[in-house]
Tab-separated table of C-alpha atoms in Angstrom:
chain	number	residue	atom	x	y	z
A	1	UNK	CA	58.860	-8.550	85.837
A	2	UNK	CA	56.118	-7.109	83.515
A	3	UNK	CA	55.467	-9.261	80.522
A	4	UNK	CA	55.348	-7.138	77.162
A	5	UNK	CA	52.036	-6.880	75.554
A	6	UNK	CA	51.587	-7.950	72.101
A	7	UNK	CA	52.058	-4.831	70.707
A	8	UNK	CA	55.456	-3.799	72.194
A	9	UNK	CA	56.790	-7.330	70.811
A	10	UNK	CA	55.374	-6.603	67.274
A	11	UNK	CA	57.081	-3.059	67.572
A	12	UNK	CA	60.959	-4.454	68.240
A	13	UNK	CA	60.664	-6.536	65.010
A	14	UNK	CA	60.269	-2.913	63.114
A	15	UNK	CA	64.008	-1.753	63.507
A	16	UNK	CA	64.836	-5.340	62.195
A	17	UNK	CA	63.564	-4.527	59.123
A	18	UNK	CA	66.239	-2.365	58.215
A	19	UNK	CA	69.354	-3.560	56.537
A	20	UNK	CA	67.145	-7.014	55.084
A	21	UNK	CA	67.949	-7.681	51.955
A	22	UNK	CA	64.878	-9.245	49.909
A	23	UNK	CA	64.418	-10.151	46.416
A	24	UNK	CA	60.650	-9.897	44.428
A	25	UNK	CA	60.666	-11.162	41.253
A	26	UNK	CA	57.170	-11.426	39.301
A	27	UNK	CA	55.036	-9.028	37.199
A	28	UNK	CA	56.325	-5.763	37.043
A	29	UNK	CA	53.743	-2.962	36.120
A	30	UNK	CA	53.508	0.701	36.343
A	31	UNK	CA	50.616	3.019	37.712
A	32	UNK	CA	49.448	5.959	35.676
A	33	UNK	CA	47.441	8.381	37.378
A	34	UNK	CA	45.275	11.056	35.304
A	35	UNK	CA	43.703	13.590	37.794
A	36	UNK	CA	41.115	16.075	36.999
A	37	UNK	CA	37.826	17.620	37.943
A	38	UNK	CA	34.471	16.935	36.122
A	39	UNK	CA	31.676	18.923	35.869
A	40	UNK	CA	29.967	18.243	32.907
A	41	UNK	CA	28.943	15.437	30.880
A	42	UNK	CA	29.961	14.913	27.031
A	43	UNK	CA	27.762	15.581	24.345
A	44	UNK	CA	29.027	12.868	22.636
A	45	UNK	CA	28.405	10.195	25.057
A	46	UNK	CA	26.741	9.898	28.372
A	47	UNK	CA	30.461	10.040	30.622
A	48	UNK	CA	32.211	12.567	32.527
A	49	UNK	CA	34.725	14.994	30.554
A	50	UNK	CA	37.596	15.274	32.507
A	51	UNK	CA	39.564	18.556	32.430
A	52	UNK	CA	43.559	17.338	33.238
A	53	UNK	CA	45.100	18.586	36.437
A	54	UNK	CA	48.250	16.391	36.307
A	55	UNK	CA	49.813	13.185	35.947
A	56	UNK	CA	51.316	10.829	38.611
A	57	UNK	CA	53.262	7.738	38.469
A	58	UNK	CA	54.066	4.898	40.913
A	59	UNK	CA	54.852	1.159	40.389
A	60	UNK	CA	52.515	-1.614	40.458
A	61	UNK	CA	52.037	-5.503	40.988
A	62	UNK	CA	55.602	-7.505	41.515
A	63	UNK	CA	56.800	-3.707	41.804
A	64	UNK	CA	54.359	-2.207	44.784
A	65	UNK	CA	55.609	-5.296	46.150
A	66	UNK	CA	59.385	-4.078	46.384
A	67	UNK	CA	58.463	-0.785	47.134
A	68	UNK	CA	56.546	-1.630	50.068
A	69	UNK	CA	59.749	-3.280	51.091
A	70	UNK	CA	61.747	-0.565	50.664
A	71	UNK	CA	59.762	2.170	52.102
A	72	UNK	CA	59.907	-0.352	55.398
A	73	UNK	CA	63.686	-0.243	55.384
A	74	UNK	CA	64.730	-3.416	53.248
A	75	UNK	CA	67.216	-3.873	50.520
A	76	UNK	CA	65.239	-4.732	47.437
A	77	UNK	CA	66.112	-6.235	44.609
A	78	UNK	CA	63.843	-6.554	41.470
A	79	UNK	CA	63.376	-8.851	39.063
A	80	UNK	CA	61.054	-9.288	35.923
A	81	UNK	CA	60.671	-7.968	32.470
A	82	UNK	CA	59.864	-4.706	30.859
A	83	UNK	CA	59.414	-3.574	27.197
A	84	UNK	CA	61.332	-1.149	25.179
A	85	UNK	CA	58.945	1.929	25.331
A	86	UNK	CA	58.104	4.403	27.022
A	87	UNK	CA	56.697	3.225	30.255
A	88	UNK	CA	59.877	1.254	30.905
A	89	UNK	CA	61.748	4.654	31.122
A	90	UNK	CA	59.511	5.701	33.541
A	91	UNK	CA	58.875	2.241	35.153
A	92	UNK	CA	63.109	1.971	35.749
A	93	UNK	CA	62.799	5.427	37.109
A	94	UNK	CA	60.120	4.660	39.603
A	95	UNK	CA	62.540	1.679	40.935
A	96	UNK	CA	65.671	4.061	41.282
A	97	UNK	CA	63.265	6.769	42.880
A	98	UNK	CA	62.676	4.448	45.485
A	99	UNK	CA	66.280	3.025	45.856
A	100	UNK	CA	65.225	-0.425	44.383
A	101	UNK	CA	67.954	-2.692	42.667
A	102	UNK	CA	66.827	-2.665	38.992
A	103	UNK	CA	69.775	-4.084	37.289
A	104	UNK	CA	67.785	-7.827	37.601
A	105	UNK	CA	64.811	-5.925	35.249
A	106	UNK	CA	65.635	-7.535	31.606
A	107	UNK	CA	63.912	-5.760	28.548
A	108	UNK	CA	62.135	-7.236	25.684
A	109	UNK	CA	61.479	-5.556	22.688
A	110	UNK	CA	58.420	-8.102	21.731
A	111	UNK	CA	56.673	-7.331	24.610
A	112	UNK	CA	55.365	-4.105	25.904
A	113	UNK	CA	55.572	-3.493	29.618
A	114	UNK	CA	52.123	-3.849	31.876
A	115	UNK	CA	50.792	-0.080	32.109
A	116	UNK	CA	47.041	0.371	33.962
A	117	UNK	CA	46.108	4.085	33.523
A	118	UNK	CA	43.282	5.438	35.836
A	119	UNK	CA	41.398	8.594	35.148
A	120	UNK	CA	40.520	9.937	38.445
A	121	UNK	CA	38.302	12.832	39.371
A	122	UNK	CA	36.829	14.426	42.278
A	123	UNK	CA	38.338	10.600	43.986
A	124	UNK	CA	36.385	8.702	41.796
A	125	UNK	CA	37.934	6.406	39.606
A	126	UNK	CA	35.917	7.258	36.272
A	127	UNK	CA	38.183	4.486	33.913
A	128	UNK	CA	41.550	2.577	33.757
A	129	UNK	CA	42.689	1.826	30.439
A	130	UNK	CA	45.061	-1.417	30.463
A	131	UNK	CA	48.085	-1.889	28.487
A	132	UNK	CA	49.661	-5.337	28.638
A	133	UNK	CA	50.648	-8.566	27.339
A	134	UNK	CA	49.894	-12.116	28.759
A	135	UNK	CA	51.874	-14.859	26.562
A	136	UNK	CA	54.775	-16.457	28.229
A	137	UNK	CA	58.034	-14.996	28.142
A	138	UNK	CA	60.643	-15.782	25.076
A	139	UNK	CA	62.993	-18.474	26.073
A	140	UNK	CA	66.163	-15.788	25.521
A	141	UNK	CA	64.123	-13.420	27.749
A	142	UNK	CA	63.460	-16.107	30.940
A	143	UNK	CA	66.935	-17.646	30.764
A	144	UNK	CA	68.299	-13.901	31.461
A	145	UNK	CA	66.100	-13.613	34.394
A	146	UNK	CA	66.608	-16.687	35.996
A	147	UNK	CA	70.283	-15.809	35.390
A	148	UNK	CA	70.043	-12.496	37.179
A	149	UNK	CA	68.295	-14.038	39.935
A	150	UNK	CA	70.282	-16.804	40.607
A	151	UNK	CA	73.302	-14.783	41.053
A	152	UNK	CA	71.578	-12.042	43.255
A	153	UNK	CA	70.135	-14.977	45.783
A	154	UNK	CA	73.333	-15.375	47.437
A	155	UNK	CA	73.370	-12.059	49.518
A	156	UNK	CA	69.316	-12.240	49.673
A	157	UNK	CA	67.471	-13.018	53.066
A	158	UNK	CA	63.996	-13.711	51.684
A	159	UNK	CA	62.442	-13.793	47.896
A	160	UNK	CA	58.843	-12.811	46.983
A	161	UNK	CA	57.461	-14.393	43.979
A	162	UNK	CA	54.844	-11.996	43.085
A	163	UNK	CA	52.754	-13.920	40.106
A	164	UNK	CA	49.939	-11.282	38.274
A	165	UNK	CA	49.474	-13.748	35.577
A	166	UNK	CA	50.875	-11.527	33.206
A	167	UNK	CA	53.317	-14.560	31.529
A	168	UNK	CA	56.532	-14.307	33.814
A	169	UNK	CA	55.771	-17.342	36.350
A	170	UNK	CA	54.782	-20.963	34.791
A	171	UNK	CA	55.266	-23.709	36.499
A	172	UNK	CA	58.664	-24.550	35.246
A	173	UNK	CA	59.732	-20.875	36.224
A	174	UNK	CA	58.423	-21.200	39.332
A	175	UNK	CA	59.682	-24.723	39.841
A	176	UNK	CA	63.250	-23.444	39.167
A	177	UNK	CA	63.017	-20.242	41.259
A	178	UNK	CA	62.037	-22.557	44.441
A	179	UNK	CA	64.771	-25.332	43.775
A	180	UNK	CA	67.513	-22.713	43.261
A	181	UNK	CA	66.040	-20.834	46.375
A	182	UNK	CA	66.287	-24.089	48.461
A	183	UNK	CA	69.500	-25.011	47.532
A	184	UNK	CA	70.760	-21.508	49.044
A	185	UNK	CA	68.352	-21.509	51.699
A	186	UNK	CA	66.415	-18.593	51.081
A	187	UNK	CA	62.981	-18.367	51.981
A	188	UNK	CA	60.392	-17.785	49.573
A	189	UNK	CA	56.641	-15.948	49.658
A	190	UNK	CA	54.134	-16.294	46.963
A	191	UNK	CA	51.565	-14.132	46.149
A	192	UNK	CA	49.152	-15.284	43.733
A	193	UNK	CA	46.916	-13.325	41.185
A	194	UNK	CA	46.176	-16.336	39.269
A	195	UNK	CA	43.423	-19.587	38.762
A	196	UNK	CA	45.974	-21.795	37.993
A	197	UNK	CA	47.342	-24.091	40.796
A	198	UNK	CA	50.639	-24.021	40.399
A	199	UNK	CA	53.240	-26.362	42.519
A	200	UNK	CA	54.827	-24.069	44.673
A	201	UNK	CA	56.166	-26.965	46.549
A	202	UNK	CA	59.090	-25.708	49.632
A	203	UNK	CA	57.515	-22.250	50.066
A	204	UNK	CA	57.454	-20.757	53.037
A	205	UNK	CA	53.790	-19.385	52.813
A	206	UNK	CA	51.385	-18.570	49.765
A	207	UNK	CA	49.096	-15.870	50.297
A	208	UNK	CA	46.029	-15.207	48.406
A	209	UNK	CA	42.588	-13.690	48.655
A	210	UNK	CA	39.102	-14.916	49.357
A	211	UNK	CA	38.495	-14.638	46.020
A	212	UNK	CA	41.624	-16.047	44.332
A	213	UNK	CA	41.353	-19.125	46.983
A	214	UNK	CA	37.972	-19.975	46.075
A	215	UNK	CA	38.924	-19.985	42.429
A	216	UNK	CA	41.350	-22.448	43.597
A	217	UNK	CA	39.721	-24.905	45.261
A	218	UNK	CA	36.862	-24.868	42.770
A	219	UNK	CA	34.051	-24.034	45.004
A	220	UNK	CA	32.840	-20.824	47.353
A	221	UNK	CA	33.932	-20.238	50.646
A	222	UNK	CA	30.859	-18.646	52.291
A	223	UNK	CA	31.388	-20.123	56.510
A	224	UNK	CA	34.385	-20.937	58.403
A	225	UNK	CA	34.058	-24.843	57.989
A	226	UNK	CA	34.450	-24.080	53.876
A	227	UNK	CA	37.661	-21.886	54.727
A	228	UNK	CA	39.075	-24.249	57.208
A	229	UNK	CA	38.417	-27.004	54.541
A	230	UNK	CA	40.389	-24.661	51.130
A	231	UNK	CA	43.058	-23.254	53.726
A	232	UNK	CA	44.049	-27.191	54.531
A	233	UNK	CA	43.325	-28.139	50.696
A	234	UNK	CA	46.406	-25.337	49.729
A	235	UNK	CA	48.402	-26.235	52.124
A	236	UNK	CA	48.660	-29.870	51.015
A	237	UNK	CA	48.532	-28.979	47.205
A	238	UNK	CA	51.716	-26.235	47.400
A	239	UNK	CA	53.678	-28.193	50.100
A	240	UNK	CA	54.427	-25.076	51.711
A	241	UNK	CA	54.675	-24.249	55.462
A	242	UNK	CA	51.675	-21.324	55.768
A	243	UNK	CA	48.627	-20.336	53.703
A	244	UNK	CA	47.650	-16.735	54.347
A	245	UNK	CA	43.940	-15.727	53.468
A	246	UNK	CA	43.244	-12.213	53.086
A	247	UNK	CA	39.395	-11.697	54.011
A	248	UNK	CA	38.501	-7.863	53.526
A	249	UNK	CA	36.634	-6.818	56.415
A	250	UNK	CA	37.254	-10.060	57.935
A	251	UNK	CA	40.848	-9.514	58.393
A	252	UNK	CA	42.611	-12.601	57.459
A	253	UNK	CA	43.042	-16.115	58.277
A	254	UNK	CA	46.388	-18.096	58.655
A	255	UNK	CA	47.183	-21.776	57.948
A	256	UNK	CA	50.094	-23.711	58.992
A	257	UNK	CA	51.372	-27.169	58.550
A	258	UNK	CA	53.039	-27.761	61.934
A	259	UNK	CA	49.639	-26.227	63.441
A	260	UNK	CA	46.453	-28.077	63.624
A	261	UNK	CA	44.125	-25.004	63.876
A	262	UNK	CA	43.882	-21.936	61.953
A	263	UNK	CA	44.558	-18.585	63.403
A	264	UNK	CA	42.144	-15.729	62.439
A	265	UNK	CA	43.278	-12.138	62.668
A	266	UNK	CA	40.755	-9.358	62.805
A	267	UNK	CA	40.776	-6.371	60.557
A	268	UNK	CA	42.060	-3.227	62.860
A	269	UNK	CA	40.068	-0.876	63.957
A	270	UNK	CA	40.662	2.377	62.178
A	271	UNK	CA	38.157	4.979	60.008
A	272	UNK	CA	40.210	5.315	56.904
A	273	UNK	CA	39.637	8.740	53.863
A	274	UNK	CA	40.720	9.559	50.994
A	275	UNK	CA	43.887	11.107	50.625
A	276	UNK	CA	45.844	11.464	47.585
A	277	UNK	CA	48.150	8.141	46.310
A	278	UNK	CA	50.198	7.175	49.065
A	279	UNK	CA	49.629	10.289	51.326
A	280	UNK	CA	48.098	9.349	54.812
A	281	UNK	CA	44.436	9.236	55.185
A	282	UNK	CA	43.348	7.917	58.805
A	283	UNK	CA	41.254	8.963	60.977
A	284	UNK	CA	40.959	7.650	64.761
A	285	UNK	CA	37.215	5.820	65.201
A	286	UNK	CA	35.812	2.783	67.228
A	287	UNK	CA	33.429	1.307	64.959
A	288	UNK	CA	35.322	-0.704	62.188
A	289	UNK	CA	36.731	0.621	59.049
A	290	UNK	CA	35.215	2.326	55.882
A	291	UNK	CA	36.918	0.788	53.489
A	292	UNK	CA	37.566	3.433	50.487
A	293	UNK	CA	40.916	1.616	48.462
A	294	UNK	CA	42.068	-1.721	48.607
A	295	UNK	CA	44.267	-1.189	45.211
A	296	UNK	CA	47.528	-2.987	46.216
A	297	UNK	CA	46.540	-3.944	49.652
A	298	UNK	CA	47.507	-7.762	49.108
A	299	UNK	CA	51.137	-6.600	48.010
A	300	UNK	CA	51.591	-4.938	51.254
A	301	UNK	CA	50.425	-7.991	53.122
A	302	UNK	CA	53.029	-10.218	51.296
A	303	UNK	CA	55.833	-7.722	51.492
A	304	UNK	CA	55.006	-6.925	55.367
A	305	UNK	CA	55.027	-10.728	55.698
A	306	UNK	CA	58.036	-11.610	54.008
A	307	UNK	CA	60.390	-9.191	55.530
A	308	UNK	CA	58.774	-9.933	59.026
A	309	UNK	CA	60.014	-13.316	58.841
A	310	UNK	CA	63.143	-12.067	57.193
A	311	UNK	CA	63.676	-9.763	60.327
A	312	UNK	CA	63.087	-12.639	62.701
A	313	UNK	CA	59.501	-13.345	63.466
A	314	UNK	CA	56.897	-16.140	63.467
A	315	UNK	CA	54.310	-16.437	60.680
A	316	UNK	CA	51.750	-15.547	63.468
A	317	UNK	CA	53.587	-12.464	64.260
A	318	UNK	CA	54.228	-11.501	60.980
A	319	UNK	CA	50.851	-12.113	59.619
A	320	UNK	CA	49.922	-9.633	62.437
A	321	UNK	CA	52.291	-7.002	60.369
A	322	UNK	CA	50.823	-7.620	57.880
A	323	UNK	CA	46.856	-7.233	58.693
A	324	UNK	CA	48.011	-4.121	60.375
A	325	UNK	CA	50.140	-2.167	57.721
A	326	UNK	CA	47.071	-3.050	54.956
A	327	UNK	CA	45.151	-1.052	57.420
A	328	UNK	CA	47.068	1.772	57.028
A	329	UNK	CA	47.103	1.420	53.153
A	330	UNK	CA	43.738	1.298	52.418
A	331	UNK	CA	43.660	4.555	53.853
A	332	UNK	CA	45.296	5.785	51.091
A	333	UNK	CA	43.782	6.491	47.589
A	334	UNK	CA	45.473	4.060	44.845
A	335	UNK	CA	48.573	1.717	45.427
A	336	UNK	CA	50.493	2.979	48.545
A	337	UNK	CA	53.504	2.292	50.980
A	338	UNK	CA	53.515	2.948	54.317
A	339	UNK	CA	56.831	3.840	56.529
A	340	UNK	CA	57.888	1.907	59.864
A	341	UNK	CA	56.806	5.318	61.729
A	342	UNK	CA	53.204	4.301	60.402
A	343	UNK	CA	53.340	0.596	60.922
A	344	UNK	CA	54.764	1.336	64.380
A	345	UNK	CA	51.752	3.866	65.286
A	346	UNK	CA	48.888	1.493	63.641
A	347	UNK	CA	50.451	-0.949	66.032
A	348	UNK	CA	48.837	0.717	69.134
A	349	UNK	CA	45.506	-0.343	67.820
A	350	UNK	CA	46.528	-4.309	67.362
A	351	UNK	CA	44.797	-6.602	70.063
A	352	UNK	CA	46.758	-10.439	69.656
């Protein structure tokens, strides 16, 4: 009897996907896209003038999270906080769109909700202009969140805690969001934008950058015995069961409690272009990967991850997802989903 290769066992999880139901609750934000063509400079300044084209929209942060999910197949519910303006409208819209849950969003009319704006021409990024707030939420405001959550995690599977350090998680949120989570038995996966070193005691994995880890651990990670050291370092300061390192190029790197070595997973091997945001931009090559995006890259790996293990697979496995679908996304300019046809296809490329 032939033994399936990697691959075809990575490829059965993908139908699995469907029907999961997972929550993300963090940092909501919406994506503003400004496209034009420049061909002049301004006479009052030495920039580009931008003649419009046209204007796009797609969610961001906690939300590319959920709609990586969905665009996999899950059920995804959302939850967070918006303002009462005009980028809420469109930000709600964007969730529906998509066939995300949004009746867990709560609105605050002190706040404004997170908007980045990017002013794009001939593919270059020429500005984004950020609109956002950063002070925790109003007590009123958290209490109806954590209320909405609590009664959605009975029919969830998994629950990704997306933190952007934009004032949703503190620790006490996050404290609460992990007991209640327990309690029911629901997985949860952290992603983490943020220097502060937060408890996230009971999680099933916490996945961060290069970056974002050495800010952690207080000191750069610049060989493998420095990685090995900060990888071990989170894993006994969140008490969770898997640290997942994102490493660019590198690929990634994968930590786990009941494991005394690290497993390090290789970037795939693909020659990625520009295409527009979230339209495919891959071409076939055998000498490593030009890099051209990485906006929203780590939300993919998290989501990939999460509903992986939702659907029935090992960290190892799913962190193999993961690596693979962010190699698919960078091919594509801005923050992008990918479908299970393209995870499935990227998957002929994965050597385990």
């Amino acid at each position: 009897m032939t033994t399936p290769s990697p691959a075809s066992r990575l490829k059965r999880l993908i139908p699995r996907f469907r029907g999961c139901c997972i929550g993300v609750v963090g940092d909501l934000m919406l994506d503003r896209y400004v496209w034009g063509n420049a061909s002049r400079l301004s006479p009052e300044a030495a920039v580009p003038v931008v003649d419009f084209v046209e204007q796009s929209e797609c969610l961001g942060g906690a939300g590319n999270v959920a709609a990586n999910l969905a665009a996999l197949g899950a059920r995804v519910s959302a939850f967070g906080v918006v303002g009462d303006d005009e980028a809420a409208k469109a930000l709600r819209s964007c969730l529906i769109s998509v066939g995300i849950d949004e009746k867990g969003v709560a609105a605050d009319g002190r706040r404004v909700t997170t908007l980045k704006t990017r002013i794009i021409a001939r593919h270059q990024q020429v500005v984004r202009v950020d609109r956002e707030r950063r002070e925790p939420l109003h007590a009123n405001t958290e209490e109806k969140i954590l209320r909405n959550l609590f009664t959605g995690l009975k029919k969830l599977d998994a629950l990704v805690l997306s933190d952007y350090d934009k004032g949703l998680i503190t620790d006490n949120f996050a404290d609460r969001v992990l007991s209640a989570a327990h309690q029911r038995k629901v997985p949860v996966f952290v992603g983490l934008k943020t220097k502060k070193l937060y408890a996230y005691r009971g999680s099933r994995a916490v996945a961060c950058n290069l970056k974002e880890a050495s800010q952690l651990v207080g000191h750069s990670l610049n060989d493998e015995k420095s990685l090995q050291e900060a990888g071990r370092a989170l894993l006994a300061h969140f008490g969770c069961s898997a640290v997942l390192i994102t490493r660019g190029e590198m690929g990634m790197s994968v930590f786990e409690e009941t494991s005394p070595r690290h497993l390090h997973i290789p970037a795939t091997s693909f020659e990625v272009t520009y295409a527009r945001v979230g339209q495919p931009g891959i071409e076939r090559g055998s000498t490593g990967r030009q890099v051209f995006d990485v906006t929203g890259a780590g939300d993919t790996v998290l989501s990939v991850l999460a509903l992986a293990v939702a659907a029935g697979a090992t960290i190892p496995d799913a962190a193999v997802l993961a690596n693979t679908a962010a190699g698919v996304v960078v091919g594509k300019l801005g923050t992008a989903t990918l479908t299970p046809a393209e995870l499935a296809h990227a998957l002929g490329d994965v050597r385990t």
